[in-house]
Short mmCIF file of C-alpha atoms in Angstrom, two decimals:
data_model
loop_
_atom_site.label_atom_id
_atom_site.label_comp_id
_atom_site.label_asym_id
_atom_site.label_seq_id
_atom_site.Cartn_x
_atom_site.Cartn_y
_atom_site.Cartn_z
CA GLY W 244 -16.01 -23.37 -17.91
CA ALA W 245 -14.77 -19.91 -18.96
CA GLY W 246 -12.85 -20.32 -15.33
CA VAL W 247 -12.33 -22.05 -11.81
CA SER W 248 -15.48 -21.82 -10.18
CA GLN W 249 -15.31 -22.24 -6.34
CA SER W 250 -18.56 -23.05 -4.62
CA PRO W 251 -20.24 -21.87 -1.81
CA SER W 252 -19.47 -18.65 -1.99
CA ASN W 253 -19.59 -18.00 1.87
CA LYS W 254 -20.17 -21.25 4.64
CA VAL W 255 -21.67 -20.27 7.71
CA THR W 256 -21.12 -23.84 10.01
CA GLU W 257 -21.58 -24.57 13.51
CA LYS W 258 -19.00 -26.29 15.55
CA GLY W 259 -18.26 -30.01 14.95
CA LYS W 260 -20.62 -30.40 11.30
CA ASP W 261 -18.88 -31.57 8.36
CA VAL W 262 -18.40 -29.37 5.09
CA GLU W 263 -17.33 -29.89 1.65
CA LEU W 264 -16.24 -27.21 -0.32
CA ARG W 265 -16.32 -27.44 -4.34
CA CYS W 266 -13.84 -26.69 -6.75
CA ASP W 267 -14.50 -26.92 -11.09
CA PRO W 268 -11.41 -26.20 -12.16
CA ILE W 269 -10.56 -25.54 -15.70
CA SER W 270 -11.34 -27.39 -18.27
CA GLY W 271 -8.53 -29.60 -19.79
CA HIS W 272 -6.17 -29.01 -16.23
CA THR W 273 -4.61 -31.47 -15.50
CA ALA W 274 -2.92 -30.42 -12.11
CA LEU W 275 -4.83 -28.45 -9.58
CA TYR W 276 -4.26 -27.11 -6.54
CA TRP W 277 -5.48 -25.98 -2.81
CA TYR W 278 -4.62 -23.18 -0.65
CA ARG W 279 -5.44 -22.33 2.79
CA GLN W 280 -5.88 -18.24 3.35
CA SER W 281 -6.43 -17.07 6.79
CA LEU W 282 -5.35 -13.96 9.04
CA GLY W 283 -2.67 -15.32 11.03
CA GLN W 284 -1.27 -17.88 8.96
CA GLY W 285 -0.86 -16.22 5.60
CA LEU W 286 -1.86 -18.39 2.29
CA GLU W 287 -0.50 -22.00 2.86
CA PHE W 288 -1.03 -25.05 0.35
CA LEU W 289 -2.82 -27.73 1.22
CA ILE W 290 -2.89 -30.87 -1.40
CA TYR W 291 -2.16 -31.28 -4.96
CA PHE W 292 -3.91 -33.19 -7.74
CA GLN W 293 -2.41 -34.48 -10.50
CA GLY W 294 -5.59 -35.73 -12.85
CA ASN W 295 -7.23 -37.54 -10.14
CA SER W 296 -4.27 -38.42 -8.16
CA ALA W 297 -2.96 -36.56 -4.88
CA PRO W 298 1.37 -36.77 -4.60
CA ASP W 299 1.27 -33.80 -2.62
CA LYS W 300 -1.29 -34.18 0.38
CA SER W 301 1.56 -32.53 2.98
CA GLY W 302 -0.27 -29.12 3.56
CA LEU W 303 -3.77 -30.94 5.14
CA PRO W 304 -3.88 -29.18 8.44
CA SER W 305 -4.56 -33.15 10.23
CA ASP W 306 -6.19 -36.52 9.62
CA ARG W 307 -9.68 -34.09 10.26
CA PHE W 308 -9.15 -32.95 5.77
CA SER W 309 -9.38 -34.52 2.79
CA ALA W 310 -9.87 -34.00 -0.88
CA GLU W 311 -10.88 -36.57 -3.69
CA ARG W 312 -10.83 -35.22 -7.34
CA THR W 313 -12.85 -37.25 -10.04
CA GLY W 314 -12.91 -37.60 -13.62
CA GLY W 315 -9.66 -35.21 -13.64
CA SER W 316 -12.10 -32.56 -12.97
CA VAL W 317 -13.83 -31.69 -9.87
CA SER W 318 -12.47 -31.63 -6.73
CA THR W 319 -14.24 -31.67 -2.96
CA LEU W 320 -12.37 -30.58 -0.55
CA THR W 321 -14.12 -31.97 3.14
CA ILE W 322 -13.42 -30.88 6.81
CA GLN W 323 -15.11 -33.18 9.37
CA ARG W 324 -15.70 -31.71 12.37
CA THR W 325 -15.45 -28.29 11.97
CA GLN W 326 -13.11 -26.75 14.67
CA GLN W 327 -12.96 -22.37 14.89
CA GLU W 328 -9.40 -22.18 13.41
CA ASP W 329 -10.61 -23.78 10.22
CA SER W 330 -12.13 -19.98 10.05
CA ALA W 331 -10.49 -19.52 6.63
CA VAL W 332 -10.61 -18.21 2.57
CA TYR W 333 -10.58 -21.99 0.61
CA LEU W 334 -8.89 -20.70 -2.39
CA CYS W 335 -8.78 -23.32 -5.83
CA ALA W 336 -6.18 -23.24 -8.68
CA SER W 337 -5.99 -25.36 -11.98
CA SER W 338 -3.62 -25.19 -14.75
CA LEU W 339 -2.92 -27.12 -17.52
CA THR W 340 -0.26 -28.84 -16.73
CA GLU W 341 1.57 -29.28 -13.74
CA ASP W 342 5.11 -27.30 -14.63
CA SER W 343 5.78 -25.05 -12.24
CA LEU W 344 6.31 -22.27 -14.25
CA THR W 345 2.37 -23.26 -15.66
CA GLU W 346 -0.12 -19.49 -14.81
CA ALA W 347 -2.23 -21.35 -12.09
CA PHE W 348 -5.94 -19.59 -12.46
CA PHE W 349 -7.12 -19.26 -9.35
CA GLY W 350 -10.85 -19.02 -8.17
CA GLN W 351 -12.55 -17.12 -6.10
CA GLY W 352 -12.67 -18.87 -3.08
CA THR W 353 -15.26 -20.09 -0.22
CA ARG W 354 -15.14 -18.01 2.32
CA LEU W 355 -15.98 -20.90 5.52
CA THR W 356 -16.61 -18.67 9.12
CA VAL W 357 -16.60 -21.73 11.74
CA VAL W 358 -19.07 -20.38 15.23
CA ALA G 104 13.20 -24.30 3.28
CA GLN G 105 12.51 -21.51 0.98
CA THR G 106 11.00 -17.95 1.79
CA VAL G 107 9.56 -15.57 0.66
CA THR G 108 8.76 -11.90 3.59
CA GLN G 109 6.70 -8.33 2.41
CA SER G 110 7.52 -6.35 4.21
CA GLN G 111 5.55 -3.89 3.36
CA PRO G 112 1.77 -4.51 5.40
CA GLU G 113 0.45 -1.79 3.30
CA MET G 114 1.29 0.70 0.52
CA SER G 115 -1.10 4.05 -0.90
CA VAL G 116 -0.45 5.96 -3.50
CA GLN G 117 -2.13 8.82 -5.96
CA GLU G 118 -3.98 8.18 -9.07
CA ALA G 119 -1.18 7.95 -11.70
CA GLU G 120 2.01 7.83 -9.60
CA THR G 121 4.16 5.31 -9.46
CA VAL G 122 5.11 2.16 -6.19
CA THR G 123 7.33 0.07 -5.48
CA LEU G 124 5.96 -3.47 -3.10
CA SER G 125 9.02 -5.10 -1.63
CA CYS G 126 9.82 -8.30 -1.42
CA THR G 127 12.83 -10.64 -1.04
CA TYR G 128 12.88 -14.35 -0.36
CA ASP G 129 15.65 -16.68 -0.30
CA THR G 130 15.94 -20.53 -1.90
CA SER G 131 19.27 -22.85 -2.54
CA GLU G 132 17.46 -23.24 -5.43
CA SER G 133 20.39 -22.16 -8.74
CA ASN G 134 16.61 -22.03 -10.69
CA TYR G 135 13.63 -20.92 -9.66
CA TYR G 136 9.83 -18.98 -11.06
CA LEU G 137 8.93 -15.56 -9.06
CA PHE G 138 5.44 -14.43 -9.11
CA TRP G 139 3.30 -11.17 -7.97
CA TYR G 140 -0.44 -11.90 -7.66
CA LYS G 141 -3.40 -9.31 -7.46
CA GLN G 142 -6.19 -10.12 -5.57
CA PRO G 143 -8.65 -7.75 -4.97
CA PRO G 144 -11.97 -7.46 -3.07
CA SER G 145 -13.57 -10.26 -5.35
CA ARG G 146 -10.92 -12.47 -3.86
CA GLN G 147 -9.82 -13.84 -6.73
CA MET G 148 -5.97 -13.95 -7.42
CA ILE G 149 -5.34 -12.83 -10.24
CA LEU G 150 -1.28 -13.14 -11.74
CA VAL G 151 -0.08 -9.98 -12.84
CA ILE G 152 3.90 -10.61 -13.44
CA ARG G 153 6.20 -13.43 -12.71
CA GLN G 154 10.25 -14.12 -13.80
CA GLU G 155 12.60 -16.32 -14.49
CA ALA G 156 16.03 -16.25 -11.91
CA TYR G 157 17.96 -17.60 -14.92
CA LYS G 158 17.02 -14.51 -17.91
CA GLN G 159 18.50 -11.19 -16.29
CA GLN G 160 16.65 -9.20 -18.35
CA ASN G 161 12.90 -7.55 -15.98
CA ALA G 162 10.43 -8.74 -16.97
CA THR G 163 7.50 -5.97 -18.23
CA GLU G 164 3.71 -6.20 -18.42
CA ASN G 165 2.43 -3.01 -19.68
CA ARG G 166 1.82 -1.01 -16.72
CA PHE G 167 3.70 -3.49 -14.42
CA SER G 168 7.38 -4.34 -13.76
CA VAL G 169 10.33 -5.86 -11.64
CA ASN G 170 13.79 -4.72 -10.47
CA PHE G 171 15.03 -7.96 -9.65
CA GLN G 172 18.25 -8.19 -8.21
CA LYS G 173 19.57 -11.91 -7.58
CA ALA G 174 22.62 -11.63 -6.22
CA ALA G 175 20.62 -9.05 -3.35
CA LYS G 176 17.30 -11.98 -2.91
CA SER G 177 15.23 -9.02 -3.72
CA PHE G 178 12.52 -9.04 -6.54
CA SER G 179 10.18 -5.70 -6.31
CA LEU G 180 6.92 -5.09 -8.30
CA LYS G 181 7.10 -1.50 -9.19
CA ILE G 182 3.71 -0.22 -10.92
CA SER G 183 3.33 2.50 -13.06
CA ASP G 184 0.56 5.31 -13.28
CA SER G 185 -1.49 4.45 -10.97
CA GLN G 186 -5.39 3.41 -10.77
CA LEU G 187 -8.13 2.98 -8.99
CA GLY G 188 -8.53 -0.59 -10.26
CA ASP G 189 -4.85 -1.14 -8.97
CA THR G 190 -6.19 -1.28 -5.06
CA ALA G 191 -5.95 -4.95 -3.88
CA MET G 192 -4.02 -6.95 -1.48
CA TYR G 193 -0.18 -8.16 -3.83
CA PHE G 194 1.42 -11.12 -3.18
CA CYS G 195 4.84 -12.19 -4.33
CA ALA G 196 5.26 -16.04 -4.21
CA SER G 197 7.50 -18.59 -5.76
CA PRO G 198 7.35 -22.47 -6.46
CA LEU G 199 8.56 -24.53 -3.58
CA PRO G 200 12.22 -25.76 -4.41
CA GLY G 201 13.13 -29.29 -5.63
CA THR G 202 9.83 -29.06 -6.98
CA SER G 203 8.84 -30.22 -9.97
CA TYR G 204 4.93 -28.90 -10.40
CA GLY G 205 3.49 -25.22 -9.11
CA LYS G 206 3.16 -25.42 -5.56
CA LEU G 207 3.61 -22.08 -4.42
CA THR G 208 5.14 -19.91 -1.12
CA PHE G 209 3.13 -16.42 -1.01
CA GLY G 210 4.50 -13.68 0.63
CA GLN G 211 2.65 -12.09 4.00
CA GLY G 212 0.95 -9.79 0.98
CA THR G 213 0.82 -5.78 1.30
CA ILE G 214 -2.45 -4.46 0.60
CA LEU G 215 -1.95 -1.70 -2.00
CA THR G 216 -4.54 1.32 -2.29
CA VAL G 217 -4.74 4.26 -5.42
CA HIS G 218 -6.03 6.98 -3.95
CA PRO G 219 -8.50 9.32 -6.64
#
């Protein structure tokens, strides 16, 4: 596609439910990143994919969070047993290569609200 | 560890005037990259400008320029001829040291409002 696409745009879920957030990167981009943006913590790195592999999962806050990427393209971030502190905007970014100078293109994010 | 600090939570400027957003950082790396991102109400982060630390010349992109002071570890963004469309949150960012990929550390952000 023309840009990074994330769905849903907004998600309201009840505490304790599981949610899946989807990211469609720009076609051909091998690197994919997930970040979380919350009022208290600002922007935090969650996980990095190179192809289908996740060499850096160091930002995932707990074992309730997991992510996968298939076909070197679409990625899904799953949050199990959601808690109120999971409420945040989840941003996905992709870049042509993993090089740190390569521009990362961001999606519009998914705003998750846990009630 | 690398830290990026933006000390101005909010700034405002009149249309057509110039505004400077501040950013300081701390790193032990000898070469690194610095970025300014813009996040409008649509939430999509957009790269505004980038600077490579080994380049002494300040980066410029149209109305946007940086004042990079390596010794002081300062990286400010100057917006000239401000436009209403510049209203957004601005983040200073840098890749974490020791990583070869684009794992970014962001500052806390500055909300910029351009008034007509």
